[in-house]
GROMACS .gro file of C-alpha atoms in nm:
model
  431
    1UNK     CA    1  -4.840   2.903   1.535
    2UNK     CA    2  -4.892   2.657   1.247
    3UNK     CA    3  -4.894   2.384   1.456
    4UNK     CA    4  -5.202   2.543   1.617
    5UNK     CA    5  -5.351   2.593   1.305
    6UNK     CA    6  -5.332   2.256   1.216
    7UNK     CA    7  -5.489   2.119   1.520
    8UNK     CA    8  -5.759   2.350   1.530
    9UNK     CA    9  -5.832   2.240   1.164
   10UNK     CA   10  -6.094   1.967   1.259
   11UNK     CA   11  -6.492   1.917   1.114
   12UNK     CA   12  -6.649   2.034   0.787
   13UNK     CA   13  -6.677   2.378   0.758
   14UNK     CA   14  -7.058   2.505   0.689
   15UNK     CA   15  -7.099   2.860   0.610
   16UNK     CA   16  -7.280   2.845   0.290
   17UNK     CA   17  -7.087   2.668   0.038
   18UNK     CA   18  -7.200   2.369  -0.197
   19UNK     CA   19  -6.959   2.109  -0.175
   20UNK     CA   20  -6.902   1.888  -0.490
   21UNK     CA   21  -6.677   1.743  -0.611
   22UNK     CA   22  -6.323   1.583  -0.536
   23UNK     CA   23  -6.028   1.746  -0.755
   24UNK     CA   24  -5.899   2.046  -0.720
   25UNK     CA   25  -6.029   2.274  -1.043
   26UNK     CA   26  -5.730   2.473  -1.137
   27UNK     CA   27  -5.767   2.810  -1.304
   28UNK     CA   28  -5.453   3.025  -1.365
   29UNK     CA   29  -5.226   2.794  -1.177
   30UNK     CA   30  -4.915   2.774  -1.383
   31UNK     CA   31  -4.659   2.936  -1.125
   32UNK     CA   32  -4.378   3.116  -1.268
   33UNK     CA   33  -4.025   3.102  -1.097
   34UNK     CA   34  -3.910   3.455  -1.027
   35UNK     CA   35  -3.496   3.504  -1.056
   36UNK     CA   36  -3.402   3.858  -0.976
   37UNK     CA   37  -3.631   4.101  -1.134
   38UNK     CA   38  -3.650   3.930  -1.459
   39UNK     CA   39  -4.053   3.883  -1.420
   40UNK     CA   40  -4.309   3.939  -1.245
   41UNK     CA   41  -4.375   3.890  -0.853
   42UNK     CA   42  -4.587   3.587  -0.847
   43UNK     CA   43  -4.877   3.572  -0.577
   44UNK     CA   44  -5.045   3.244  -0.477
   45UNK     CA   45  -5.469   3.288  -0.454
   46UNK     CA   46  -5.651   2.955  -0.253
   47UNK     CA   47  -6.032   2.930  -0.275
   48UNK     CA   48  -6.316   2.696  -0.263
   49UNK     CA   49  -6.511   2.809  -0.570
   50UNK     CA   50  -6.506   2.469  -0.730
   51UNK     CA   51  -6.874   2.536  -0.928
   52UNK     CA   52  -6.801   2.576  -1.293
   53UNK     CA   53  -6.922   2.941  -1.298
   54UNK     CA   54  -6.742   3.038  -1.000
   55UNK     CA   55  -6.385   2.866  -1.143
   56UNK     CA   56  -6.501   3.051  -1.486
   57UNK     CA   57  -6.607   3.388  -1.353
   58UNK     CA   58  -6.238   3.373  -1.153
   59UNK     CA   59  -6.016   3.292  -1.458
   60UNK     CA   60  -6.115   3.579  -1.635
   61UNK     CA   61  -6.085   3.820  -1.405
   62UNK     CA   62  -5.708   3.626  -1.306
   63UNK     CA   63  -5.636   3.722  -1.623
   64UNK     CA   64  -5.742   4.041  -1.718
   65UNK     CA   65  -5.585   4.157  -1.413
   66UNK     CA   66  -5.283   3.964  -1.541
   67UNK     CA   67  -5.239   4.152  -1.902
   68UNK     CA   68  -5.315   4.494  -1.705
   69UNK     CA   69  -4.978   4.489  -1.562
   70UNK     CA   70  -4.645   4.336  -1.551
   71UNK     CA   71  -4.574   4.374  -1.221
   72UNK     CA   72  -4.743   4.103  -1.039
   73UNK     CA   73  -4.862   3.744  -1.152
   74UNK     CA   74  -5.143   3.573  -0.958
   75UNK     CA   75  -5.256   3.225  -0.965
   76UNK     CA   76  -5.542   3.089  -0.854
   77UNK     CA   77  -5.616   2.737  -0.708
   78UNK     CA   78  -6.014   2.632  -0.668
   79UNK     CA   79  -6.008   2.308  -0.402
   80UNK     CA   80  -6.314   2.142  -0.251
   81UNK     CA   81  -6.463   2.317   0.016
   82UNK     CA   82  -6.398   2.001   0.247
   83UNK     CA   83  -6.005   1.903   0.188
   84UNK     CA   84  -5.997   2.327   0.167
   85UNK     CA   85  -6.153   2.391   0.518
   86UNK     CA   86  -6.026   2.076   0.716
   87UNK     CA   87  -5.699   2.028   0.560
   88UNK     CA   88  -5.546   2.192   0.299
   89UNK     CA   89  -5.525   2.569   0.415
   90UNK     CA   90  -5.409   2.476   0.805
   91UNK     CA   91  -5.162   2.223   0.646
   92UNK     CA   92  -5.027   2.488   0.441
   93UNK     CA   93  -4.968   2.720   0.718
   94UNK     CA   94  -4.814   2.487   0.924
   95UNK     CA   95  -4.581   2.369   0.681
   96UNK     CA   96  -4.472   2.774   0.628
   97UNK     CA   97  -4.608   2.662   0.260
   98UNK     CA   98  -4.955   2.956   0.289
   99UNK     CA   99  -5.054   3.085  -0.052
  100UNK     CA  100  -5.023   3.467  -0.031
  101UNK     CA  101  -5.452   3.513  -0.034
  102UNK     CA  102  -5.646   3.287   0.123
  103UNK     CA  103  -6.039   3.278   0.181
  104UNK     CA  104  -6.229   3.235   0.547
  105UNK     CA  105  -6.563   3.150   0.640
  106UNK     CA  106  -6.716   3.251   1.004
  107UNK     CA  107  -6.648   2.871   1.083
  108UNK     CA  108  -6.264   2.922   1.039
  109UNK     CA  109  -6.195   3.216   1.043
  110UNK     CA  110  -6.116   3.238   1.469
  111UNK     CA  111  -5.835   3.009   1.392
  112UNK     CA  112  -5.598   3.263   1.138
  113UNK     CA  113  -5.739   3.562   1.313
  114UNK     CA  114  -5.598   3.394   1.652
  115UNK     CA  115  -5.266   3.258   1.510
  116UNK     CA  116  -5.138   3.627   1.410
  117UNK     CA  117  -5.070   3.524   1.049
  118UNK     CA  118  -5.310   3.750   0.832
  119UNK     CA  119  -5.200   4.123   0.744
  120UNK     CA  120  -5.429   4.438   0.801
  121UNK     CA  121  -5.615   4.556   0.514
  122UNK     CA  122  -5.684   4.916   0.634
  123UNK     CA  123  -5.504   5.067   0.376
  124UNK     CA  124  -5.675   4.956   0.100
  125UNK     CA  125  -6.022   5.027   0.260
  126UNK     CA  126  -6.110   5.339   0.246
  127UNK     CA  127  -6.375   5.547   0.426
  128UNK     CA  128  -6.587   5.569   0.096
  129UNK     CA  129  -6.579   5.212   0.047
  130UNK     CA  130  -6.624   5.137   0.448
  131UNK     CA  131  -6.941   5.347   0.446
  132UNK     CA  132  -7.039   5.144   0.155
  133UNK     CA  133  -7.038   4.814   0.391
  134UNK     CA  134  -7.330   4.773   0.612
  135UNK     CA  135  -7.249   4.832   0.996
  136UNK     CA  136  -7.155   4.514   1.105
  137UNK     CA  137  -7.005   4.391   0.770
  138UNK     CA  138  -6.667   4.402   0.951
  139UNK     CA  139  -6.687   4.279   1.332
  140UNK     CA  140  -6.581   3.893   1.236
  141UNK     CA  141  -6.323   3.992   1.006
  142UNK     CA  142  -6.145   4.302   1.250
  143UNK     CA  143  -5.906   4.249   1.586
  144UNK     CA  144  -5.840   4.501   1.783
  145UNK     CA  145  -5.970   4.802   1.535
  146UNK     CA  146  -5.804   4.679   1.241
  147UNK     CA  147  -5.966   4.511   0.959
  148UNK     CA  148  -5.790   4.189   0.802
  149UNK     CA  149  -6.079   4.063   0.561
  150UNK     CA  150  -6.305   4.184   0.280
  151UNK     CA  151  -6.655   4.007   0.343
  152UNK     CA  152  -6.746   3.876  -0.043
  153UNK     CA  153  -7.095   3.707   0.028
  154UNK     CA  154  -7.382   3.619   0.300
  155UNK     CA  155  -7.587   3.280   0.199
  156UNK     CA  156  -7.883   3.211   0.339
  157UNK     CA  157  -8.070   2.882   0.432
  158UNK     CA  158  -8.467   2.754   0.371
  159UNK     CA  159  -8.627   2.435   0.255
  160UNK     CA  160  -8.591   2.343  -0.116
  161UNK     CA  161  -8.889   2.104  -0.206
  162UNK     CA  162  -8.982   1.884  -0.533
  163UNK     CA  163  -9.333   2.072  -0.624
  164UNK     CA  164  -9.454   1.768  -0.822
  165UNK     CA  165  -9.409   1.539  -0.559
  166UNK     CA  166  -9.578   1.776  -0.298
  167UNK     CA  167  -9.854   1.831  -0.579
  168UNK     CA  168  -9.897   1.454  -0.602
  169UNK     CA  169  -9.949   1.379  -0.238
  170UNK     CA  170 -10.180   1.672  -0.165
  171UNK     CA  171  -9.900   1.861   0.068
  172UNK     CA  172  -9.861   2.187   0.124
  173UNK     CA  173  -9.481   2.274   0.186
  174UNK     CA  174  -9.480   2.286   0.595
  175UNK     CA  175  -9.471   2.609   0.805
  176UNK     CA  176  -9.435   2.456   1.107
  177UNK     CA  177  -9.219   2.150   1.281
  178UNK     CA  178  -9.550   1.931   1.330
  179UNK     CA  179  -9.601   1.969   0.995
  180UNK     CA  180  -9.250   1.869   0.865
  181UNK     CA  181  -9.255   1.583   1.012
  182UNK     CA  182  -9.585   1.468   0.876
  183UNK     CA  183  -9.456   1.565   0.544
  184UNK     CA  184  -9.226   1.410   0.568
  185UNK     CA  185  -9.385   1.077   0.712
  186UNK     CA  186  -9.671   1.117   0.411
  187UNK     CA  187  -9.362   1.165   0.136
  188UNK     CA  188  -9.114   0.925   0.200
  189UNK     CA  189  -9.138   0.625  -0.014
  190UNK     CA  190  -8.866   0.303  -0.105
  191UNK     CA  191  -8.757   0.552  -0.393
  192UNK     CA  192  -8.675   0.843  -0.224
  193UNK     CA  193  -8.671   1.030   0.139
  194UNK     CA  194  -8.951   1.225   0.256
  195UNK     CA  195  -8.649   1.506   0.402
  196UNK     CA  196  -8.332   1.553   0.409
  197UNK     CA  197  -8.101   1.739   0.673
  198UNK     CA  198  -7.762   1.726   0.735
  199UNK     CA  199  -7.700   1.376   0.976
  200UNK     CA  200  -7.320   1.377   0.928
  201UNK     CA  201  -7.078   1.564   1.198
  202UNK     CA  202  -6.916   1.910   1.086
  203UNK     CA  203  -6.969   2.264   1.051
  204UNK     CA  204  -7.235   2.297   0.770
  205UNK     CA  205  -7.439   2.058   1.040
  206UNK     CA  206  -7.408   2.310   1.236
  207UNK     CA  207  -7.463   2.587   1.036
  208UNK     CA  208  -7.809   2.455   0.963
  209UNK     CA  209  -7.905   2.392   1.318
  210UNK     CA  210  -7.871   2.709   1.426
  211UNK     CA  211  -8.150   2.837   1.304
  212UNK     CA  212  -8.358   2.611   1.480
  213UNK     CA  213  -8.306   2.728   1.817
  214UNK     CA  214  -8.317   3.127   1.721
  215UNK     CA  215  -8.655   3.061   1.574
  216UNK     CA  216  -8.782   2.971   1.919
  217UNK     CA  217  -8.618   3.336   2.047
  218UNK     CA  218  -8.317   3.115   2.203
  219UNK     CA  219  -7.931   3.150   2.158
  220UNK     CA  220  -7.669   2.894   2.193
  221UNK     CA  221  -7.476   3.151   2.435
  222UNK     CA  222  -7.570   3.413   2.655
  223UNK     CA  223  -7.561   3.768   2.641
  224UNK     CA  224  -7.234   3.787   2.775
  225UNK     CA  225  -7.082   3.498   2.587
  226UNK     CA  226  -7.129   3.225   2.784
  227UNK     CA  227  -7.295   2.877   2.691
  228UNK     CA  228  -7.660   2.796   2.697
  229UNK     CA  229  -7.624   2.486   2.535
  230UNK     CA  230  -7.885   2.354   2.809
  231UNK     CA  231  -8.143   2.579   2.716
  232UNK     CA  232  -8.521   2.435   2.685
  233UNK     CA  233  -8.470   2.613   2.291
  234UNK     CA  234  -8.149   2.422   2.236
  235UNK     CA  235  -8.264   2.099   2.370
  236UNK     CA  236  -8.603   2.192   2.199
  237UNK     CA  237  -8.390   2.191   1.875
  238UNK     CA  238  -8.224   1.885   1.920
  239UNK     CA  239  -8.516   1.681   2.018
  240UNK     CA  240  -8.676   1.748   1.652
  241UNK     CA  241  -8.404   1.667   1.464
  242UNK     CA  242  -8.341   1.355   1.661
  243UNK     CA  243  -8.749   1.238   1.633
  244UNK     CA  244  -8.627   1.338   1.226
  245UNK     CA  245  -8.406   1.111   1.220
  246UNK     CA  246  -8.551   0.829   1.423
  247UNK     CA  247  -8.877   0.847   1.243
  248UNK     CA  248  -8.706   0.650   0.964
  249UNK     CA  249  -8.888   0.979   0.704
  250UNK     CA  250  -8.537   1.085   0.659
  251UNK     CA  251  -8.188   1.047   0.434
  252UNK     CA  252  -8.022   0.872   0.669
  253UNK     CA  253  -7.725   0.859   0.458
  254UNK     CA  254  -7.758   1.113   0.174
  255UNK     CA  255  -7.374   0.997   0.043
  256UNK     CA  256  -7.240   1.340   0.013
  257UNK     CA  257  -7.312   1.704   0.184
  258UNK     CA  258  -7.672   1.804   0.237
  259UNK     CA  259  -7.521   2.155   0.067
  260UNK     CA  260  -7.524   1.969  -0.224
  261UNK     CA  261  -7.877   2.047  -0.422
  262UNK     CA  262  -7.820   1.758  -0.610
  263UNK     CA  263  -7.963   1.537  -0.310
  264UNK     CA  264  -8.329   1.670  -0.417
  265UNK     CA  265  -8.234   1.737  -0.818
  266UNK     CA  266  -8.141   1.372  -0.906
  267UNK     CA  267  -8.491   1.265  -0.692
  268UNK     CA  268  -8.317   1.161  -0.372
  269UNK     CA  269  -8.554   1.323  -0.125
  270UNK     CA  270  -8.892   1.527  -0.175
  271UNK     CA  271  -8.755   1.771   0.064
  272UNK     CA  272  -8.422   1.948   0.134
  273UNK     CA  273  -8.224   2.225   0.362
  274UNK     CA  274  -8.019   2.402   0.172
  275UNK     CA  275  -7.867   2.757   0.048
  276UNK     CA  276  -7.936   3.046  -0.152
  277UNK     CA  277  -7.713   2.930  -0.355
  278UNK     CA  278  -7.889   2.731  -0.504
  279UNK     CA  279  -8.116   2.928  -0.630
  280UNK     CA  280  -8.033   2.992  -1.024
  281UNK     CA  281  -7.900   2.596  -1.022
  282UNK     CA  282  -8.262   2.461  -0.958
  283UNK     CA  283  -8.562   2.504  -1.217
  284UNK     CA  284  -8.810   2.715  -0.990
  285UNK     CA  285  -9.051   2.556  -1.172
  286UNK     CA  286  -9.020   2.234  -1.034
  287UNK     CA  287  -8.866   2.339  -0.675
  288UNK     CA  288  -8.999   2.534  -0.484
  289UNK     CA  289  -8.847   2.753  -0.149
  290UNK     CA  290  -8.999   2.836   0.133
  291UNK     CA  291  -8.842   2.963   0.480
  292UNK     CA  292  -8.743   2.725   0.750
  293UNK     CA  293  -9.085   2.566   0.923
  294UNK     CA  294  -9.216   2.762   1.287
  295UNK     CA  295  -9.186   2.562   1.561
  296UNK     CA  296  -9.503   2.638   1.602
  297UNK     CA  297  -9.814   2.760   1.414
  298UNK     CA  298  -9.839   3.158   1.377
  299UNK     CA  299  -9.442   3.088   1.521
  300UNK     CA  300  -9.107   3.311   1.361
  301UNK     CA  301  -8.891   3.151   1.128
  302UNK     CA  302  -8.517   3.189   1.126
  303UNK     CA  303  -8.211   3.163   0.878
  304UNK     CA  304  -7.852   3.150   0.935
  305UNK     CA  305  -7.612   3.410   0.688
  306UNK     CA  306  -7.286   3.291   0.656
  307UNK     CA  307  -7.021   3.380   0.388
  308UNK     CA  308  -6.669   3.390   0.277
  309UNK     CA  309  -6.438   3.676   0.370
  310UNK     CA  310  -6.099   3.711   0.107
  311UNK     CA  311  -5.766   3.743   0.342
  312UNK     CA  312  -5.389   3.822   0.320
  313UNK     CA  313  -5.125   3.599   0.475
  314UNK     CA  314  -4.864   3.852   0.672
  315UNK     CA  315  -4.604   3.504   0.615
  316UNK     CA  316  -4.527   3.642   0.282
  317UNK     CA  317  -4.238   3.893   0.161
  318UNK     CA  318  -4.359   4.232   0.178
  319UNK     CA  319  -4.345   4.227  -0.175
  320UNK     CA  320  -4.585   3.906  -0.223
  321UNK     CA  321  -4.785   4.121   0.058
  322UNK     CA  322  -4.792   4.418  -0.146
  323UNK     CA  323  -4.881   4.224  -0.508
  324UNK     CA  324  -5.199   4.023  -0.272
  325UNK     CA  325  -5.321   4.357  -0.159
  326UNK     CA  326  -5.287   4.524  -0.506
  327UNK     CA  327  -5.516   4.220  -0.619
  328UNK     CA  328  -5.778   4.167  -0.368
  329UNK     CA  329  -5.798   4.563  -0.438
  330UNK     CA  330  -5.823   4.566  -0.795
  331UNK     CA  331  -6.073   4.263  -0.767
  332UNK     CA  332  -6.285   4.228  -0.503
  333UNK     CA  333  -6.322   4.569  -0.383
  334UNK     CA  334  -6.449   4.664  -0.726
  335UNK     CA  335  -6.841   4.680  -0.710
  336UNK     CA  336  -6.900   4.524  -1.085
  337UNK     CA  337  -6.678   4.264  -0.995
  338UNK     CA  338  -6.840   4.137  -0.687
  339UNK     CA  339  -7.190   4.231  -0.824
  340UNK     CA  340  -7.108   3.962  -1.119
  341UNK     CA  341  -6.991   3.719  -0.876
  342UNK     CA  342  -7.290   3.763  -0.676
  343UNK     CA  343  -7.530   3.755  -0.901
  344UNK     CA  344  -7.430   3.536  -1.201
  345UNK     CA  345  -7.095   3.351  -1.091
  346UNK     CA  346  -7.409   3.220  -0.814
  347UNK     CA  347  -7.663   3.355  -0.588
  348UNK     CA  348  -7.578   3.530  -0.271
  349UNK     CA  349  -7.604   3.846  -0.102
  350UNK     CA  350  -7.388   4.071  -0.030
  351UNK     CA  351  -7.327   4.320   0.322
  352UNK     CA  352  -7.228   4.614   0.079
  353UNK     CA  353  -7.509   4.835  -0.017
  354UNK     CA  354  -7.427   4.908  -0.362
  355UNK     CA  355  -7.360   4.530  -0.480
  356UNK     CA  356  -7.731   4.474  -0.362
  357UNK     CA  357  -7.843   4.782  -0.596
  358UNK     CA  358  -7.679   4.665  -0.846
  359UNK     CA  359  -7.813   4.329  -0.834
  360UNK     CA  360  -8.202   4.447  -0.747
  361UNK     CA  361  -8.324   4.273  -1.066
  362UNK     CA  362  -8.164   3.984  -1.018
  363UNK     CA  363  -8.259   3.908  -0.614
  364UNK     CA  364  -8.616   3.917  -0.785
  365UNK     CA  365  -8.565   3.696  -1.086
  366UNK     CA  366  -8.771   3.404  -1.043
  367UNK     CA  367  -8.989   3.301  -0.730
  368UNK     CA  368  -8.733   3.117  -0.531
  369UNK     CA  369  -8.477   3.417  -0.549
  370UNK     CA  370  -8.799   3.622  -0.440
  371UNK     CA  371  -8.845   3.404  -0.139
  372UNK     CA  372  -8.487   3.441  -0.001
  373UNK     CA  373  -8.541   3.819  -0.074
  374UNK     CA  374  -8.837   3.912   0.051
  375UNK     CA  375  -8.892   3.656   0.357
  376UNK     CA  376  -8.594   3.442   0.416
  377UNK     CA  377  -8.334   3.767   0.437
  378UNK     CA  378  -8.485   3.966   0.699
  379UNK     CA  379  -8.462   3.673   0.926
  380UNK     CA  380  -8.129   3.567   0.922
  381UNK     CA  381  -7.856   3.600   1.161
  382UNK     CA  382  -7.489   3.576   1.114
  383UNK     CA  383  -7.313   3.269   1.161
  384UNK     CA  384  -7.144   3.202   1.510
  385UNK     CA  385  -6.768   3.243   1.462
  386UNK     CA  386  -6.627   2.957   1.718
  387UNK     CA  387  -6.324   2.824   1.832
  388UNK     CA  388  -6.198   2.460   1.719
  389UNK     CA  389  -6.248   2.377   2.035
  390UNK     CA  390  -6.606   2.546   2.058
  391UNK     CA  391  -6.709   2.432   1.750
  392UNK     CA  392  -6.598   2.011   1.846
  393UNK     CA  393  -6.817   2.081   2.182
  394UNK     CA  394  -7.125   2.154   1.934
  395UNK     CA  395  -7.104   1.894   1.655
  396UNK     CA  396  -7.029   1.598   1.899
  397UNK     CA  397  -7.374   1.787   2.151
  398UNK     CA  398  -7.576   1.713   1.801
  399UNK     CA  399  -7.418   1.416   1.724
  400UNK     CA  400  -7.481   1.238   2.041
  401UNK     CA  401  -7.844   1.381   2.076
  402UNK     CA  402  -7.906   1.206   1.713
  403UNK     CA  403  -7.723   0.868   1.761
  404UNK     CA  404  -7.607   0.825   2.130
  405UNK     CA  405  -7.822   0.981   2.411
  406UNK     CA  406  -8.109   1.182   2.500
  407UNK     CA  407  -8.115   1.528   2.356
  408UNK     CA  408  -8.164   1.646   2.761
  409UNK     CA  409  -7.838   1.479   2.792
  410UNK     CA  410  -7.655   1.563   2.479
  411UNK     CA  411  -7.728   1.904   2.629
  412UNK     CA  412  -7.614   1.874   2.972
  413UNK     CA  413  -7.256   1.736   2.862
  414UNK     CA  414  -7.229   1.996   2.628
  415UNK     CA  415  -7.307   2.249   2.852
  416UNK     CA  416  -7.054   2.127   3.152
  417UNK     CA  417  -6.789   2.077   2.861
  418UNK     CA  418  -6.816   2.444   2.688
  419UNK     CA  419  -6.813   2.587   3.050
  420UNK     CA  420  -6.501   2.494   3.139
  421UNK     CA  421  -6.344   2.538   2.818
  422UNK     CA  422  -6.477   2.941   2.847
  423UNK     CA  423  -6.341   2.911   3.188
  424UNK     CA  424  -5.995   2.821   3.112
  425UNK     CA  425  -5.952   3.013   2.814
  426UNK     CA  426  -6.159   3.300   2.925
  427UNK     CA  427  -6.314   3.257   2.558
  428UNK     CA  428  -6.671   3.436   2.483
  429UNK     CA  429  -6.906   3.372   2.174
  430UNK     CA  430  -7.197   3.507   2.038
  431UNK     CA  431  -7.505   3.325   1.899
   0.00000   0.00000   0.00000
């Protein structure tokens, strides 16, 4: 079981998460030894909020809940989204070593849900709070009609662009895919790109691609779970962000993830893709957001929601089981909570109905959170939940149509390759 863990732990997970950074930021970490019943049951909490607010928002809430009661002890660890989601969790299952919560994007989650090793959370949900979730708030995070992760967030994707610099050259921010790439051609300068997208290999890669075969009414699989990687809206896809790349327009190598806002902030490019959750880290008065270009003029635009869902490893004691439970309930199934951490920890969404109430004022705070509100929102569509396997088939497709081969046959290999990994493994995916 670990050891499949572990080898299914390959690629940088996407699903909406900045990634800076390369310690791990500590908040209540200090674990106490238990003897006997002299103090408190101590429960191990991993994460990847390594932000400042995030690590802040999460230390104070560790220890409230902490001086509330004397019964449990939790400790939280914040580690960078990549060592987190390629390494660090898988290695820690497989070496029986799992911290008693855990956190899973749609990008990782198949893996834990497959290996048997998270604990139903039924019991703590209850029908008032279930209502409160929106109706398909659950499907990635359930197995067989039992429910083994709280959804947290959904972040969103558009294009991020540097207003001045748009201003200067007389461009309107582009609405379609001709017109991105003639931004971008008319932008890019010795001092900076002209775009930037994600070139590197990994999950938020393909996180952001995504989006750019939906837009054109396309899917990645078929209605009955089966891959259309071949598809004229895949290949369509792939073409464009290979003519991206080899226009020379682009951040060929932006240094660190394309999640990171900081690519456009410190003047690296005049354009960006990137999250929603970037949204109260930018000044919206000198970047500006607008939805994903068309691929063509009059054309739909797409997004892609992804998110984090909290978890409870079943390889604890029952007591550790029932101390992680007693948390996650106390914390994140608490509406203020999560409303706080949606809204001013960072900027996301959320799939329950009364966070997004409660955070009304805040989803309309300043022109780029109105853009992901009001036009970016209603077009998204969750992340595809994949395999390791799956998910190696699509990075290396875009890989190869950027550096190695045609897009046709980036495609076609693809294709023949998921096929007969569905075939022998009878496994079916939506998207």
């Amino acid at each position: 079981m670990g050891a499949m863990l572990l080898g299914l732990s390959i690629g940088t997970a996407g699903c909406g998460k900045e990634q800076k950074g390369t310690q791990e930021a500590e908040g209540n970490t200090e674990i106490q030894e238990v003897e006997g019943n002299d103090g408190p049951i101590e429960i191990v909490y991993w994460n990847q909020w390594t932000q400042e607010d995030e690590t802040a928002f999460l230390k104070k809430y560790v220890e409230e809940y902490n001086s509330s009661q004397d019964k449990y002890h939790v400790s939280f660890l914040a580690i960078p989204y990549e060592e987190y989601t390629t390494t660090k969790l898988a290695t820690a299952f497989a070496t029986n070593e799992a911290p008693d919560i855990f956190e899973c994007s749609p990008a990782i989650i198949n893996q834990y849900l497959d290996a048997g090793v998270c604990e139903p959370l039924d019991d703590i949900i209850t029908d008032e709070i279930r209502n409160d979730f929106t109706d398909a708030a659950f499907d990635r995070v359930s197995r067989d009609g039992k429910i083994y992760g709280i959804p947290l967030d959904s972040d969103l994707v558009a294009l991020y662009y540097n207003k001045e610099i748009l201003e200067q050259n007389d461009i309107d921010p582009p609405t379609t895919w001709a017109e991105l790439k003639d931004a971008a051609a008319k932008l890019n300068t010795a001092d900076y790109a002209g775009f930037t997208f994600e070139v590197d290999k990994g999950d938020w890669q393909c996180f952001t691609f995504y989006p750019f075969v939906w837009m054109q009414g396309g899917s990645l699989f078929t209605s009955d779970g089966m891959a259309n990687l071949n598809s004229e809206e895949v290949v369509n896809a792939l073409q464009l962000w290979k003519d991206l790349l080899d226009s020379g327009d682009c951040n060929e190598t932006p240094g660190r993830s394309v999640s990171d806002i900081s690519i456009l902030t410190n003047g690296e490019t005049a354009m960006q893709i990137n999250g929603s959750w970037s949204v109260l880290r930018v000044d919206s008065e000198k970047y500006g957001v607008v939805p994903l270009p068309a691929a063509t003029a009059g054309g739909d635009t797409a997004s892609v929601a992804g998110g984090w869902n909290v978890l409870v490893s079943n390889q604890s004691s029952e007591e550790k089981i029932a101390g992680a439970k007693d948390f996650i309930s106390w914390m994140w199934l608490n509406v203020d909570h999560v409303t706080e951490f949606d809204t001013k920890a960072k900027f996301s969404y959320c799939m329950r109905n009364s966070v997004i109430e409660a955070g009304a004022e805040v989803y309309q705070s300043n022109p780029n959170a109105i853009v992901f509100s009001d036009e970016v929102l209603q077009t998204a569509k969750p992340e595809i939940a994949l395999s390791g396997e799956a998910k190696e088939i699509v990075s290396t497709m875009i890989q190869d149509a950027l550096y190695n081969m045609s897009a046709k046959e980036a495609a076609d290999i693809a294709q023949e390759s998921m096929l007969k990994y569905q075939e022998a493994n009878g496994a079916r995916f939506g998207g």
